[in-house]
XYZ file of C-alpha atoms in Angstrom:
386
model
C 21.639 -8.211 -59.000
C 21.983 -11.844 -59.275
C 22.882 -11.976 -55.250
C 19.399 -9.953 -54.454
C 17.358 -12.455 -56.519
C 19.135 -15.364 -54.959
C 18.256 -13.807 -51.914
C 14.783 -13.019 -52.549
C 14.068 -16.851 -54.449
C 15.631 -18.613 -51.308
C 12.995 -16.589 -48.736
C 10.357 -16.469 -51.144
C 7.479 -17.162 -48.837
C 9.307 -14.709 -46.395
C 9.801 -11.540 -48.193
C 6.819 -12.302 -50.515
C 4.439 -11.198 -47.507
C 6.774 -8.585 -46.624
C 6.103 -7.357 -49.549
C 2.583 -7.532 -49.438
C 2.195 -6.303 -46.818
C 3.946 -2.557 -47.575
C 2.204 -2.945 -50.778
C -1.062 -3.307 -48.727
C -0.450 -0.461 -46.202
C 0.829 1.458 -49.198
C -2.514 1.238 -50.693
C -4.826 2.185 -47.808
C -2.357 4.662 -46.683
C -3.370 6.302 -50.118
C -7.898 5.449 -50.207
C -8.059 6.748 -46.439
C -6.672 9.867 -47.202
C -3.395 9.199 -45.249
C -4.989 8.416 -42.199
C -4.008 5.079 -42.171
C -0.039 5.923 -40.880
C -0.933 8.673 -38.274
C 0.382 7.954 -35.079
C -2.738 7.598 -33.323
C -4.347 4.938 -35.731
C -0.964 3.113 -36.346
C -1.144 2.892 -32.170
C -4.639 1.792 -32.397
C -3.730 -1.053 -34.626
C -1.054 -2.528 -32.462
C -3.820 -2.326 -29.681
C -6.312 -3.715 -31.574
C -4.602 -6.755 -33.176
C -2.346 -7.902 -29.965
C -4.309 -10.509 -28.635
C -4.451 -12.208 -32.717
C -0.858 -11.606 -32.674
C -0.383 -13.522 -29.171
C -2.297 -16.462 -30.704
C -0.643 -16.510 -34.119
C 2.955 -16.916 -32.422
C 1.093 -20.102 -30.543
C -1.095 -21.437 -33.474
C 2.076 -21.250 -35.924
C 3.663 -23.651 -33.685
C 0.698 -26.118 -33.660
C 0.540 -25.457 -37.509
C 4.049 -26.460 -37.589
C 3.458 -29.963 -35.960
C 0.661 -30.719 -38.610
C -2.122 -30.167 -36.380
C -4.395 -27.104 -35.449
C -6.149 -25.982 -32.434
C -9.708 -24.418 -33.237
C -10.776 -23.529 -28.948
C -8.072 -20.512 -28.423
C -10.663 -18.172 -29.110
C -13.180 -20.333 -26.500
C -10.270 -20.669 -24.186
C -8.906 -16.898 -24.041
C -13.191 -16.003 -23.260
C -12.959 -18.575 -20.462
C -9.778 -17.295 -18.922
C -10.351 -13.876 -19.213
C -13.983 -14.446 -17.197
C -12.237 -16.273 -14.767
C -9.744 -13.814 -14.417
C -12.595 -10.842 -14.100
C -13.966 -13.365 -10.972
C -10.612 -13.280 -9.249
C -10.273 -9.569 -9.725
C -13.602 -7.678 -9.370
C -15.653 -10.207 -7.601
C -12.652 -11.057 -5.348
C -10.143 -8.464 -5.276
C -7.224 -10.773 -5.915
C -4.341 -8.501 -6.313
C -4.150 -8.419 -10.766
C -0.716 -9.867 -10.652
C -1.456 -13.164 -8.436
C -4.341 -13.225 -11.017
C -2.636 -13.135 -14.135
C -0.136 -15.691 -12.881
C -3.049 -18.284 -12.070
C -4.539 -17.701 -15.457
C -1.976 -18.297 -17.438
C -1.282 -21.507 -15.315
C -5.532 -21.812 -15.871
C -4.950 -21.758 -19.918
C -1.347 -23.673 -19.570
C -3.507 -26.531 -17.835
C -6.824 -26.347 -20.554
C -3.683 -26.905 -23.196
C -2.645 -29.849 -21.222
C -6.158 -31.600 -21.077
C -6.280 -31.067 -24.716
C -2.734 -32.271 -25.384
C -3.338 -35.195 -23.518
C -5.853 -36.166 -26.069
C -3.992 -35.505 -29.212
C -1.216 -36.615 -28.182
C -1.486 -40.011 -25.952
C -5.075 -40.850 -26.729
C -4.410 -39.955 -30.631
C -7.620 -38.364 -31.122
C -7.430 -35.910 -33.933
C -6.490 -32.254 -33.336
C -9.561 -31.006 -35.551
C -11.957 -33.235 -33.405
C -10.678 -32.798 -29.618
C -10.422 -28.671 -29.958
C -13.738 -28.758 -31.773
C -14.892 -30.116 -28.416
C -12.905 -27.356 -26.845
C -14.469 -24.814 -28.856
C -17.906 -25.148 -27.398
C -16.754 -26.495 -24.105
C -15.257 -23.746 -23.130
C -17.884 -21.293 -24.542
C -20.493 -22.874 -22.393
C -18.262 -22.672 -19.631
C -17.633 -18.884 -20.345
C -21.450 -18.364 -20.652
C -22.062 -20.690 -17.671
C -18.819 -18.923 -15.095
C -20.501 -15.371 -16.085
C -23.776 -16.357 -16.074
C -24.450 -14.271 -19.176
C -23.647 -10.986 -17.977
C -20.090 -9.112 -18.569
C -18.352 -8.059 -15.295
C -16.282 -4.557 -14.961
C -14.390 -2.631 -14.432
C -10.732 -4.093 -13.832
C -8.536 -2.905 -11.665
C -6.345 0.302 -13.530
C -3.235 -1.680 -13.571
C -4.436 -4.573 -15.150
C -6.041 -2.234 -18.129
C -2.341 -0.378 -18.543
C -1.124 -4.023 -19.505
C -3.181 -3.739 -23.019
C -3.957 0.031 -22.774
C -1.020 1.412 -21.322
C 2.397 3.124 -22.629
C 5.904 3.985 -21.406
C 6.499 6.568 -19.172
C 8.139 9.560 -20.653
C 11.289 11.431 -19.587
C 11.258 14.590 -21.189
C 7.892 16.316 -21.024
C 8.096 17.895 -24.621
C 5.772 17.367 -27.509
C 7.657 14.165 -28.601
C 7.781 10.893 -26.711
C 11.720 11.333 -25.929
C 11.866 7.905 -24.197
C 10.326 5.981 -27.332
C 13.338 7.305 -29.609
C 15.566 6.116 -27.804
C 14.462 2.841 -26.972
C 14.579 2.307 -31.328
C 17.601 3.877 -31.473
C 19.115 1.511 -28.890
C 17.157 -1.422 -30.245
C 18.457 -0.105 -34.053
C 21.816 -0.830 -32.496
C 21.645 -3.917 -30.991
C 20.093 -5.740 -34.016
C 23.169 -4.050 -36.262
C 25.817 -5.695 -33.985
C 23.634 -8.740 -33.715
C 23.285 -9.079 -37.787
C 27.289 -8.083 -37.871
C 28.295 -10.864 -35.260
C 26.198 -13.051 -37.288
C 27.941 -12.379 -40.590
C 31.171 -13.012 -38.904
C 30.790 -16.120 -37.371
C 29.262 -17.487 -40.957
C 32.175 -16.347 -42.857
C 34.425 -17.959 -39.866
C 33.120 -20.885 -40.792
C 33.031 -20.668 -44.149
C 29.317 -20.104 -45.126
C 27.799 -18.063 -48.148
C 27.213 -14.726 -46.945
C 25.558 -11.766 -49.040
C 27.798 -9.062 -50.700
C 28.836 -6.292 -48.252
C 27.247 -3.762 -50.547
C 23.530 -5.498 -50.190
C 24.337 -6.227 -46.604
C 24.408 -3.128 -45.685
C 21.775 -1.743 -47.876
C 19.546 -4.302 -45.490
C 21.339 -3.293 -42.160
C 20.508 0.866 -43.376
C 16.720 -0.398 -43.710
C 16.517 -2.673 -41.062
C 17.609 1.039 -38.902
C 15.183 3.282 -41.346
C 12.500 1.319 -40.326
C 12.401 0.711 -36.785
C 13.610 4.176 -36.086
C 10.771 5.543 -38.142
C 8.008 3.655 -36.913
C 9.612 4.658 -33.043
C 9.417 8.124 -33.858
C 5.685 7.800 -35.166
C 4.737 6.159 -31.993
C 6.955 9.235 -30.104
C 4.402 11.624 -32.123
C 1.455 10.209 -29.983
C 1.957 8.669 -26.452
C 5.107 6.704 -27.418
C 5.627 2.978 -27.147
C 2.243 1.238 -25.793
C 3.301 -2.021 -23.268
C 1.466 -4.136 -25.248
C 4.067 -3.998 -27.891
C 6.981 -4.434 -25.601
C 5.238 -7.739 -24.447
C 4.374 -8.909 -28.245
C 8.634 -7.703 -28.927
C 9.665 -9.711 -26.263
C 7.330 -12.735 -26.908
C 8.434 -12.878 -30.481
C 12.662 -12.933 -29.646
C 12.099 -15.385 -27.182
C 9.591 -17.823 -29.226
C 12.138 -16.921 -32.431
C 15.313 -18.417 -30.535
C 13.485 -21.745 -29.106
C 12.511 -22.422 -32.639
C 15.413 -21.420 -34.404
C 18.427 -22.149 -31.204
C 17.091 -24.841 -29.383
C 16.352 -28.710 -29.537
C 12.812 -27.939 -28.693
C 12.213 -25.776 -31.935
C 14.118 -28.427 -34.016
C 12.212 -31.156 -32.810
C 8.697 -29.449 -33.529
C 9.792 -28.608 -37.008
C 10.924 -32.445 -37.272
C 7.719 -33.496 -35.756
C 6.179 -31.614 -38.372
C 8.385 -32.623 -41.667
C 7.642 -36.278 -41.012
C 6.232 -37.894 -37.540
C 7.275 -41.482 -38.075
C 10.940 -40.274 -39.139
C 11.381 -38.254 -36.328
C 10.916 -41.065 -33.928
C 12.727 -42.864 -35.175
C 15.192 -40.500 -34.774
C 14.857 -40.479 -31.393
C 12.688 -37.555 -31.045
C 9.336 -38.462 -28.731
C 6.896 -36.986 -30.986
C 4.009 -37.449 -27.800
C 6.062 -35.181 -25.330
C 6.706 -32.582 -28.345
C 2.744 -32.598 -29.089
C 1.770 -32.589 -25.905
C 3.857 -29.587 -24.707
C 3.193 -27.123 -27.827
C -0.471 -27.626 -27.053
C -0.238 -26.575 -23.158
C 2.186 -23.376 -24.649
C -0.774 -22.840 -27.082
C -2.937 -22.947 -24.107
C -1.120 -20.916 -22.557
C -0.735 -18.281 -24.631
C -4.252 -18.060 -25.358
C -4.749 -17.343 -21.490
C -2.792 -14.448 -22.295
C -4.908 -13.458 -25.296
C -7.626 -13.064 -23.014
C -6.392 -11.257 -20.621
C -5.085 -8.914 -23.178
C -8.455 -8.832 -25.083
C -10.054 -8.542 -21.318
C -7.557 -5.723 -20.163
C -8.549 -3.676 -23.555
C -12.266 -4.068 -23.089
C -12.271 -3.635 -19.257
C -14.550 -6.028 -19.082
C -14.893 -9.493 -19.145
C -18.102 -10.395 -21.680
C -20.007 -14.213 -22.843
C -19.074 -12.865 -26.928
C -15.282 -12.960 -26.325
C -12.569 -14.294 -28.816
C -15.384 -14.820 -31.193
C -13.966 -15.739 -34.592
C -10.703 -15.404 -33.285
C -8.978 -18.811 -33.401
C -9.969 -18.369 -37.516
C -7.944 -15.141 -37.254
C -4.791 -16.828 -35.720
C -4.751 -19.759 -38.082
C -5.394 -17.043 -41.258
C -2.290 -14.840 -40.255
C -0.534 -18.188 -39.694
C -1.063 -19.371 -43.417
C -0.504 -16.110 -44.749
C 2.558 -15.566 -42.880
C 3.986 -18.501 -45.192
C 3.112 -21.736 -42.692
C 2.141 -24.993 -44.295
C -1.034 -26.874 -44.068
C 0.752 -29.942 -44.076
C 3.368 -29.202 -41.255
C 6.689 -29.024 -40.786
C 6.681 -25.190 -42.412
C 5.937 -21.818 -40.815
C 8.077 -18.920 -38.844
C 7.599 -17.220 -35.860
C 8.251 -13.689 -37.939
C 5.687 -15.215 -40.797
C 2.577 -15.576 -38.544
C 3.305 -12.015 -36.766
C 3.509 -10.525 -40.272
C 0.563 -12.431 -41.693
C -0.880 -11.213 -38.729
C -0.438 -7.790 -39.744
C -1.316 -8.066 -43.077
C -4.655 -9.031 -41.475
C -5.043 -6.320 -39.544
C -3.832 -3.165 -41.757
C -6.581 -5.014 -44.026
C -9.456 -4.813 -41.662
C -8.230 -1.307 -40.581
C -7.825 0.065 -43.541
C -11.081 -1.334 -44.937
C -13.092 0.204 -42.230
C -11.437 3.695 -42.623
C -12.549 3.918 -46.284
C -16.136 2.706 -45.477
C -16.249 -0.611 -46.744
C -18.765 -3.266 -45.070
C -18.384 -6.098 -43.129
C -19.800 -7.945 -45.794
C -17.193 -6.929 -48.049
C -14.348 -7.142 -45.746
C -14.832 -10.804 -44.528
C -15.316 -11.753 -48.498
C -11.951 -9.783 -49.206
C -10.106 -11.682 -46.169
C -11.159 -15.032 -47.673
C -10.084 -14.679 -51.076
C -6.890 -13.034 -49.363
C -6.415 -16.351 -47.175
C -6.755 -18.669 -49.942
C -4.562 -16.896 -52.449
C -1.731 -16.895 -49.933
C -2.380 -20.544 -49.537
C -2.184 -20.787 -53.102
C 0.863 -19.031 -53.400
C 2.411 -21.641 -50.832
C 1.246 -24.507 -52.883
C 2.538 -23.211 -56.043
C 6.129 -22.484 -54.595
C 6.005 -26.049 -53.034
C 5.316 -27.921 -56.374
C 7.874 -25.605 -58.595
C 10.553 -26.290 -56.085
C 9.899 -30.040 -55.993
């Protein structure tokens, strides 16, 4: 008992959303009437709340460095109208489009890291800027008018789902990719117990580590299944899976990811550590850009059109799920994991509210006090640790 509350009081900001967050779905799973966990709506809500998700993995990063970027939502509307150009006006083949957009949104990031970084103008003030910038230019490069449809391949990217290789009544493909996936993260987690006690590291009893390796297999395996029950596993989520193991390592594995968090933690220490905080600023803010490229096409690809009222609201969005995901306003804090989970805290919320009937009046009041309690929470763990 005492190792699970050592466990739980060391990853408090961690597990507390985890918690949450099945308490959340838990609830609404209960006022809709079980609708919430069908198969159909739990595929709707990956669909729905990709492109936030896509941004939260970028915005936690610019959290993380003490700064914040309030033109991804601007930025993924620009993109995604240039990218509608390219393919409807001009027939560009969708693939040699969605390569030039992201390079589009990876060079908007480096205009504004430029900026931030060498000029030393403040984040708040220079993607302000951005913000309406690049909502004129959205307005202005559509001339106020959405353009359609996209081209079928570039809609599977956000609307499409795994093939099938069995034909029955159950997606046979999807349950095997989690039971394969089920595996690999078992021998990962086991490799990774090994190599601590090797070196002599506190590990967690065998009995609660494989209570968490038994749920860690419950879980994915179950929510495989429920996509199996429906069309199976939608693309969308195979790009979100792979985008969050590969943003997960560089901040956890790499010099890059230990340098942002030092960046973060404290700016003047860190160079004079050796660490040049410029080039680290300036390069999470063309990934940010980057990434919000892809959040429009995403958002673009799911509308099948590309529209002047795009990624409204939606930079708010990614910096909520960031802060409720456990980042810190004052840098240097935040996972990769936290934002995608604060992220879906966000998301079951606004589903789950709209299934039982409540208004948008009510829900954006509910998502507020949500946001600032979380923050709260953060503050309060900060202050009784120091």
């Amino acid at each position: 008992m005492d190792a699970v509350k050592n466990l739980f009081r060391n990853n408090v900001r961690q597990y507390g959303m985890i918690i949450a967050l099945v308490a959340i779905t838990l609830l609404f799973q209960i006022l809709s009437g079980g609708i919430l966990l069908k198969p159909l709506n739990i595929t709707n809500l990956i669909q729905q709340n990709s492109y936030i998700l896509v941004l939260a993995i970028g915005m936690v990063l610019v959290i993380i460095t003490g700064h914040i970027d309030l033109s991804v939502g601007s930025v993924a509307a620009f993109v995604g109208s240039v990218s509608a150009i390219m393919m409807v006006n001009h027939g560009m083949p969708f693939f040699v489009a969605l390569i030039l957009s992201l390079l589009l949104g990876a060079l908007v990031g480096a205009w504004q890291g430029f900026w931030i970084a060498y000029v030393r103008i403040p984040s708040f003030i220079v993607t302000l800027a951005g913000m309406l910038l690049f909502r004129g230019l959205t307005m202005i490069v559509l001339e106020g008018k959405s353009i359609a449809p996209f081209p079928k391949a570039f809609q599977k990217m956000s609307t499409g789902f795994l093939p099938d290789v069995g034909g029955g009544s159950v997606h046979t493909l999807s349950i095997a990719v989690g039971i394969v996936l089920s595996l690999l993260i078992l021998a990962q987690e086991w490799r990774t117990r090994r190599t601590q006690l090797k070196y002599g590291f506190d590990v967690a009893p065998l009995p609660l580590f494989a209570a968490k390796l038994a749920a860690y297999a419950a879980v994915i395996n179950a929510f495989t299944y429920v996509l199996a029950e429906y069309r199976g596993i939608p693309y969308i989520l195979i790009i979100l899976f792979a985008l969050i193991v590969a943003y997960s390592f560089v901040m956890r594995k790499t010099v890059m990811g230990r340098r942002t968090y030092a960046l973060g933690g404290n700016e003047k220490a860190a160079a004079l550590s050796g660490v040049k905080t410029k080039k680290v600023t300036f390069w999470v803010f063309v990934n940010m850009g980057a990434l919000a490229a892809l959040s429009g096409l995403i958002y673009a690809a799911r509308l099948n059109a590309a529209t002047p009222k795009a990624g409204v609201n939606f930079e708010l969005d990614a910096i909520a799920a960031c802060f409720i995901g456990g980042a810190s306003a004052s840098g240097g804090i935040g996972t990769v994991v936290g934002a995608i989970i604060g992220g879906l805290v966000m998301g079951v919320m606004n589903n789950g509210m709209s299934l039982i009937g409540l208004g948008i009046d009510w829900q954006q009041g509910i998502k507020g006090l949500v946001l600032l309690l979380a923050v709260g929470f953060d503050i309060y763990n900060k202050n009784k640790t120091a």
